């Protein structure tokens, strides 16, 4: 098991290297640091001195990939590529273009992101799975049909409208929760109610449909028919057999999401003013802060790979037939 | 009126795509299993209703993709004709009154007065609109006028539908098709359309936005952006996914490893961030090379295409993985083995024996992706990494409407307009995707 995990982690290195190269190419090959400086300082009336100063302050004044002027290993390390990309492997994200320490910012913002993402994740899972089980229980009736139609309709509504509608209905009309913001300590819960409810409702449509298909496929198997034939109640069949055996496909979809919880949701966080990683990313995008976007791409990719590994490991826990080699 | 046609890159690609669809349909007619599968779509009531709805949206999008510039009125002693800098579309031409009848700022749907009070001679009051209800001498006649127009519109819509039904009926009856749902959708559209057209002559049916633009006009213009993002992206996705997916599955060995590495790497970058990075770069490129784009329309168009390109780059990986798995299965089948034993070149085997048998997977994946892309466009544009802010799209509309909900009393019509059109478009796409999947998926098909 340990050897397997180590090997998988080893495989992750070339992928992260590839991610790094892609982002590096996107940021520095398409546009030179000069272009970036001009963009940040305003396109017109920029003196060469101002550009040079901007680059020197942020460490973009070195060559991109190969430093002829330096000696020995410095030829490789004293470059933009090394300073801005390779150092990320040591979780050294450097400073944002506005001067703040990115790593400190990330540590500080992880908490609020998790505070929203975790309840959304658990509650969402519970709601969609129970709703899907209910539809399967009443399959081929008008209730099932109505539920499926409702799901398709809910899937067709953009997430933006769920957020706007939730803020309008719950905060503005019913005055049940503050429209946006984030508090300290226990006070936080008050601010979390609305984003959590809105995110869970927004995910019901596609989630329920996905689980319903899963359960229906499982419910059509022979062992389920056998279980019914020997006189088990429909509830016992659904919960004891179908749900348990559908766990593997559920896990595939679910475990891979766990690491991405840290990333938070871009939309929900920026709409509700939650100081998490999602809103951090949006702010960086709007401020065109390349250093932050680059760091977030790297972290996101790392978490994704971690998620895949967790998925494979979780199989062994659920299904004794799966052996990792 | 003298006009000079303008062909934007996105227009050209859209028409190429439509031509390819027609060609593919022509090819499908000759293949009995394809005909049978499409026949199942045609017999499905929801499938046909959504197909007709999508076709109507497509009509709006195509009309909005025929661009031209108008001749400026001759002034002084110019020798050569000079064309205006503004690029119009045929849709703009049809809706010219909506486009140009702008008010000063917000006005509610069908209102005759502005939404905000202004200082007039008789104290602070809601001023009358320049265009909305301007034909009314006395505002007391508003209800009667609106009612009369709506009734007349309903009547005209019903008459139009009757005409359409009479023309279509024999053709629809001959073939096996869910023509009742087709006619129902057409009836609803013509009733709604007739009413809107009649009311639109004298009022702003969906009100006006902050700068006084007609919201109905904005929503209709958004349709093209959504459709383009949803369809042009496939132009990038499809060749990449088919070529790399089939190659990985068929060739195996290091080619397979390399392609798998490529799509795992691309897949592990969070889509939104990759898109953000690419769009930021595109923006720097556009800003530092202003001379490459002569009109604002071209600049916005370049950004739209860049968005399609980068969305395509992020979304081919899933399809490629599916195709690779299917190719692994197909290459072991006897007829492929036979072809290989006859010494047919690998490329020929792939093109002739493998790719045609992947058709249903590709089709299902494409139709299912469409609605997701339309939704993604709105979110990305809202976040500021989607289309150019000057491009009218659902995302930019919602973004502009965001603050309006906080006003007292609330300005709700921009959001409702965008919601209504977007919901219909995505719902139709989702329902059609379901119908197509049911008809083409070998597991569900009879």
Short mmCIF file of N, CA and C in Angstrom, two decimals, chain A residues 14-15 17-19 22 26-27 30-31 35-36 38-39 43 152-153 155-158 160-161 164 168 172 209 217 263 266-267 270-271 281-282 285-286 288 290 293 296-297 300-301 304-305, chain B residues 261 264-270 272-274 276-278 280-281 283-285 287-288 375 378-379 382-383 385 398 402 405-408 410 415 418-419 422-423 426-427 430-431 434 437 443:
data_model
loop_
_atom_site.label_atom_id
_atom_site.label_comp_id
_atom_site.label_asym_id
_atom_site.label_seq_id
_atom_site.Cartn_x
_atom_site.Cartn_y
_atom_site.Cartn_z
N UNK A 14 5.85 14.66 -12.73
CA UNK A 14 5.83 15.13 -14.12
C UNK A 14 4.55 15.90 -14.47
N UNK A 15 3.43 15.51 -13.87
CA UNK A 15 2.19 16.23 -14.18
C UNK A 15 2.27 17.66 -13.66
N UNK A 17 4.93 19.30 -13.14
CA UNK A 17 5.91 19.99 -13.97
C UNK A 17 5.25 20.48 -15.26
N UNK A 18 4.40 19.62 -15.84
CA UNK A 18 3.69 20.00 -17.06
C UNK A 18 2.78 21.19 -16.80
N UNK A 19 2.04 21.14 -15.70
CA UNK A 19 1.15 22.25 -15.35
C UNK A 19 1.96 23.53 -15.24
N UNK A 22 3.01 24.81 -18.62
CA UNK A 22 1.89 25.41 -19.36
C UNK A 22 1.61 26.81 -18.84
N UNK A 26 2.02 30.30 -20.79
CA UNK A 26 0.87 31.21 -20.93
C UNK A 26 1.25 32.61 -20.47
N UNK A 27 1.99 32.68 -19.35
CA UNK A 27 2.22 33.99 -18.77
C UNK A 27 3.39 34.73 -19.38
N UNK A 30 3.80 34.21 -24.31
CA UNK A 30 2.87 34.98 -25.14
C UNK A 30 3.13 36.47 -24.98
N UNK A 31 3.36 36.89 -23.75
CA UNK A 31 3.63 38.30 -23.50
C UNK A 31 4.92 38.42 -22.70
N UNK A 35 5.48 43.79 -21.67
CA UNK A 35 4.05 43.96 -21.94
C UNK A 35 3.26 44.01 -20.65
N UNK A 36 3.64 43.11 -19.72
CA UNK A 36 2.90 43.05 -18.44
C UNK A 36 3.07 44.35 -17.68
N UNK A 38 3.72 47.29 -18.89
CA UNK A 38 2.96 48.34 -19.58
C UNK A 38 1.48 48.23 -19.25
N UNK A 39 1.01 46.98 -19.21
CA UNK A 39 -0.40 46.72 -18.89
C UNK A 39 -0.73 47.21 -17.48
N UNK A 43 -1.40 51.68 -20.50
CA UNK A 43 -0.75 51.46 -21.79
C UNK A 43 -0.01 52.71 -22.28
N UNK A 152 -34.39 18.59 -14.35
CA UNK A 152 -33.92 19.16 -15.62
C UNK A 152 -34.12 20.67 -15.60
N UNK A 153 -35.26 21.12 -15.09
CA UNK A 153 -35.51 22.56 -15.02
C UNK A 153 -34.48 23.23 -14.12
N UNK A 155 -31.51 22.21 -13.42
CA UNK A 155 -30.20 22.18 -14.05
C UNK A 155 -30.04 23.30 -15.07
N UNK A 156 -31.16 23.74 -15.63
CA UNK A 156 -31.09 24.70 -16.72
C UNK A 156 -31.00 26.13 -16.22
N UNK A 157 -31.01 26.31 -14.91
CA UNK A 157 -30.92 27.66 -14.36
C UNK A 157 -29.46 27.92 -14.00
N UNK A 158 -28.96 29.05 -14.46
CA UNK A 158 -27.57 29.39 -14.17
C UNK A 158 -27.36 29.60 -12.68
N UNK A 160 -25.79 31.76 -11.27
CA UNK A 160 -25.92 33.18 -10.93
C UNK A 160 -27.31 33.50 -10.42
N UNK A 161 -28.32 32.87 -11.05
CA UNK A 161 -29.70 33.20 -10.66
C UNK A 161 -30.06 32.62 -9.31
N UNK A 164 -28.52 35.19 -6.91
CA UNK A 164 -29.27 36.45 -6.90
C UNK A 164 -30.64 36.24 -6.29
N UNK A 168 -32.17 37.80 -2.80
CA UNK A 168 -33.36 38.63 -2.87
C UNK A 168 -34.45 38.08 -1.95
N UNK A 172 -33.62 39.87 1.43
CA UNK A 172 -34.29 41.16 1.24
C UNK A 172 -35.77 41.09 1.61
N UNK A 209 -30.07 13.92 -10.55
CA UNK A 209 -30.17 13.16 -11.79
C UNK A 209 -29.04 12.14 -11.90
N UNK A 217 -29.52 1.98 -12.32
CA UNK A 217 -28.68 0.96 -12.93
C UNK A 217 -28.44 -0.18 -11.94
N UNK A 263 -10.25 25.04 -2.35
CA UNK A 263 -10.25 26.12 -3.33
C UNK A 263 -11.49 26.98 -3.20
N UNK A 266 -15.59 30.06 -6.54
CA UNK A 266 -15.34 31.42 -7.01
C UNK A 266 -16.59 32.28 -6.90
N UNK A 267 -17.68 31.75 -7.43
CA UNK A 267 -18.90 32.56 -7.54
C UNK A 267 -19.48 32.87 -6.18
N UNK A 270 -17.34 35.22 -3.99
CA UNK A 270 -17.26 36.63 -4.37
C UNK A 270 -18.61 37.31 -4.23
N UNK A 271 -19.70 36.56 -4.42
CA UNK A 271 -21.03 37.16 -4.29
C UNK A 271 -21.35 37.48 -2.84
N UNK A 281 -8.99 34.48 -5.60
CA UNK A 281 -8.67 34.26 -7.00
C UNK A 281 -9.38 35.26 -7.89
N UNK A 282 -10.66 35.48 -7.60
CA UNK A 282 -11.41 36.44 -8.42
C UNK A 282 -10.80 37.83 -8.32
N UNK A 285 -7.79 37.91 -10.41
CA UNK A 285 -8.10 37.96 -11.83
C UNK A 285 -8.48 39.38 -12.23
N UNK A 286 -9.32 40.00 -11.40
CA UNK A 286 -9.77 41.35 -11.74
C UNK A 286 -8.64 42.35 -11.65
N UNK A 288 -5.63 41.60 -12.30
CA UNK A 288 -4.62 41.08 -13.21
C UNK A 288 -3.31 40.81 -12.47
N UNK A 290 -0.82 38.39 -11.81
CA UNK A 290 -0.43 37.11 -12.39
C UNK A 290 0.18 36.16 -11.36
N UNK A 293 -2.61 34.28 -9.54
CA UNK A 293 -3.29 33.32 -10.42
C UNK A 293 -2.40 32.11 -10.64
N UNK A 296 -2.40 29.88 -7.63
CA UNK A 296 -3.66 29.16 -7.47
C UNK A 296 -3.78 28.03 -8.48
N UNK A 297 -3.29 28.25 -9.70
CA UNK A 297 -3.29 27.17 -10.70
C UNK A 297 -2.49 25.99 -10.17
N UNK A 300 -4.29 24.28 -7.27
CA UNK A 300 -5.46 23.56 -7.79
C UNK A 300 -5.06 22.25 -8.44
N UNK A 301 -4.00 22.29 -9.25
CA UNK A 301 -3.56 21.08 -9.92
C UNK A 301 -3.08 20.05 -8.90
N UNK A 304 -6.00 18.43 -7.23
CA UNK A 304 -6.70 17.52 -8.13
C UNK A 304 -6.01 16.16 -8.15
N UNK A 305 -4.69 16.20 -8.26
CA UNK A 305 -3.93 14.95 -8.30
C UNK A 305 -4.12 14.19 -6.98
N UNK B 261 -0.63 11.53 -20.75
CA UNK B 261 0.04 12.54 -19.92
C UNK B 261 -0.49 13.93 -20.25
N UNK B 264 -4.07 14.34 -18.89
CA UNK B 264 -4.10 14.40 -17.42
C UNK B 264 -3.59 15.75 -16.93
N UNK B 265 -2.52 16.22 -17.57
CA UNK B 265 -1.96 17.51 -17.17
C UNK B 265 -2.97 18.63 -17.37
N UNK B 266 -3.55 18.66 -18.58
CA UNK B 266 -4.52 19.72 -18.87
C UNK B 266 -5.72 19.62 -17.93
N UNK B 267 -6.12 18.38 -17.65
CA UNK B 267 -7.29 18.16 -16.82
C UNK B 267 -7.06 18.59 -15.38
N UNK B 268 -5.79 18.50 -14.94
CA UNK B 268 -5.55 18.79 -13.53
C UNK B 268 -5.46 20.29 -13.26
N UNK B 269 -5.43 21.09 -14.30
CA UNK B 269 -5.49 22.53 -14.07
C UNK B 269 -6.96 22.91 -13.93
N UNK B 270 -7.34 23.59 -12.85
CA UNK B 270 -8.74 23.99 -12.72
C UNK B 270 -9.17 24.83 -13.92
N UNK B 272 -11.43 27.05 -14.68
CA UNK B 272 -11.64 28.50 -14.58
C UNK B 272 -10.32 29.24 -14.56
N UNK B 273 -9.33 28.67 -13.86
CA UNK B 273 -8.06 29.37 -13.74
C UNK B 273 -7.30 29.37 -15.06
N UNK B 274 -7.36 28.23 -15.77
CA UNK B 274 -6.71 28.18 -17.07
C UNK B 274 -7.35 29.21 -18.01
N UNK B 276 -8.96 31.88 -17.08
CA UNK B 276 -8.60 33.22 -16.61
C UNK B 276 -7.22 33.60 -17.10
N UNK B 277 -6.26 32.67 -16.96
CA UNK B 277 -4.89 32.96 -17.38
C UNK B 277 -4.85 33.28 -18.87
N UNK B 278 -5.53 32.45 -19.66
CA UNK B 278 -5.49 32.64 -21.11
C UNK B 278 -6.15 33.95 -21.51
N UNK B 280 -6.55 36.65 -19.68
CA UNK B 280 -5.71 37.77 -19.25
C UNK B 280 -4.62 38.02 -20.29
N UNK B 281 -4.01 36.92 -20.73
CA UNK B 281 -2.95 37.05 -21.72
C UNK B 281 -3.48 37.64 -23.02
N UNK B 283 -5.97 39.55 -23.34
CA UNK B 283 -6.29 40.96 -23.13
C UNK B 283 -5.02 41.80 -23.25
N UNK B 284 -3.91 41.31 -22.67
CA UNK B 284 -2.64 42.04 -22.79
C UNK B 284 -2.24 42.14 -24.25
N UNK B 285 -2.41 41.03 -24.97
CA UNK B 285 -2.05 41.00 -26.39
C UNK B 285 -2.86 42.02 -27.18
N UNK B 287 -4.39 44.67 -25.98
CA UNK B 287 -4.10 46.04 -25.54
C UNK B 287 -2.75 46.54 -26.05
N UNK B 288 -1.80 45.61 -26.20
CA UNK B 288 -0.49 46.08 -26.65
C UNK B 288 -0.37 46.10 -28.17
N UNK B 375 -24.07 27.98 -20.06
CA UNK B 375 -24.06 28.38 -18.65
C UNK B 375 -22.68 28.91 -18.26
N UNK B 378 -22.00 32.57 -19.23
CA UNK B 378 -22.60 33.58 -18.36
C UNK B 378 -21.75 33.78 -17.11
N UNK B 379 -21.32 32.67 -16.51
CA UNK B 379 -20.54 32.79 -15.27
C UNK B 379 -19.20 33.45 -15.55
N UNK B 382 -19.52 37.04 -16.21
CA UNK B 382 -19.83 37.73 -14.97
C UNK B 382 -18.56 37.95 -14.16
N UNK B 383 -17.70 36.93 -14.12
CA UNK B 383 -16.46 37.03 -13.36
C UNK B 383 -15.49 38.01 -14.02
N UNK B 385 -13.88 37.27 -17.03
CA UNK B 385 -12.92 36.59 -17.90
C UNK B 385 -13.64 35.95 -19.07
N UNK B 398 -26.30 40.17 -16.79
CA UNK B 398 -26.52 39.88 -15.37
C UNK B 398 -25.58 40.73 -14.52
N UNK B 402 -26.65 43.47 -11.53
CA UNK B 402 -26.39 43.00 -10.17
C UNK B 402 -26.79 44.02 -9.11
N UNK B 405 -30.83 45.13 -7.99
CA UNK B 405 -31.72 44.52 -7.00
C UNK B 405 -31.68 45.27 -5.69
N UNK B 406 -30.59 45.97 -5.43
CA UNK B 406 -30.47 46.69 -4.17
C UNK B 406 -31.22 48.02 -4.22
N UNK B 407 -31.64 48.43 -5.42
CA UNK B 407 -32.36 49.70 -5.52
C UNK B 407 -33.72 49.59 -4.85
N UNK B 408 -34.23 50.68 -4.47
CA UNK B 408 -35.56 50.70 -3.85
C UNK B 408 -36.43 51.70 -4.59
N UNK B 410 -37.22 47.96 -6.52
CA UNK B 410 -36.28 47.14 -7.24
C UNK B 410 -36.45 47.21 -8.76
N UNK B 415 -32.95 41.31 -15.11
CA UNK B 415 -32.67 39.95 -14.67
C UNK B 415 -33.71 38.98 -15.20
N UNK B 418 -33.12 38.31 -18.93
CA UNK B 418 -31.97 37.42 -19.16
C UNK B 418 -32.31 36.01 -18.68
N UNK B 419 -32.94 35.90 -17.52
CA UNK B 419 -33.30 34.60 -16.96
C UNK B 419 -34.18 33.82 -17.92
N UNK B 422 -32.34 32.75 -21.20
CA UNK B 422 -31.30 31.78 -20.94
C UNK B 422 -31.89 30.45 -20.50
N UNK B 423 -32.91 30.52 -19.66
CA UNK B 423 -33.55 29.31 -19.17
C UNK B 423 -34.14 28.51 -20.33
N UNK B 426 -31.24 26.95 -22.45
CA UNK B 426 -30.53 25.84 -21.82
C UNK B 426 -31.47 24.65 -21.59
N UNK B 427 -32.72 24.95 -21.22
CA UNK B 427 -33.69 23.87 -21.02
C UNK B 427 -33.89 23.09 -22.31
N UNK B 430 -30.89 20.96 -22.95
CA UNK B 430 -30.84 19.80 -22.06
C UNK B 430 -31.83 18.73 -22.50
N UNK B 431 -33.04 19.15 -22.85
CA UNK B 431 -34.06 18.17 -23.25
C UNK B 431 -33.68 17.49 -24.56
N UNK B 434 -31.07 14.93 -23.90
CA UNK B 434 -31.65 13.70 -23.37
C UNK B 434 -32.24 12.84 -24.48
N UNK B 437 -29.51 11.36 -26.59
CA UNK B 437 -28.80 10.30 -25.89
C UNK B 437 -29.64 9.02 -25.88
N UNK B 443 -27.04 1.43 -25.25
CA UNK B 443 -27.55 0.75 -24.06
C UNK B 443 -29.03 1.01 -23.83
#
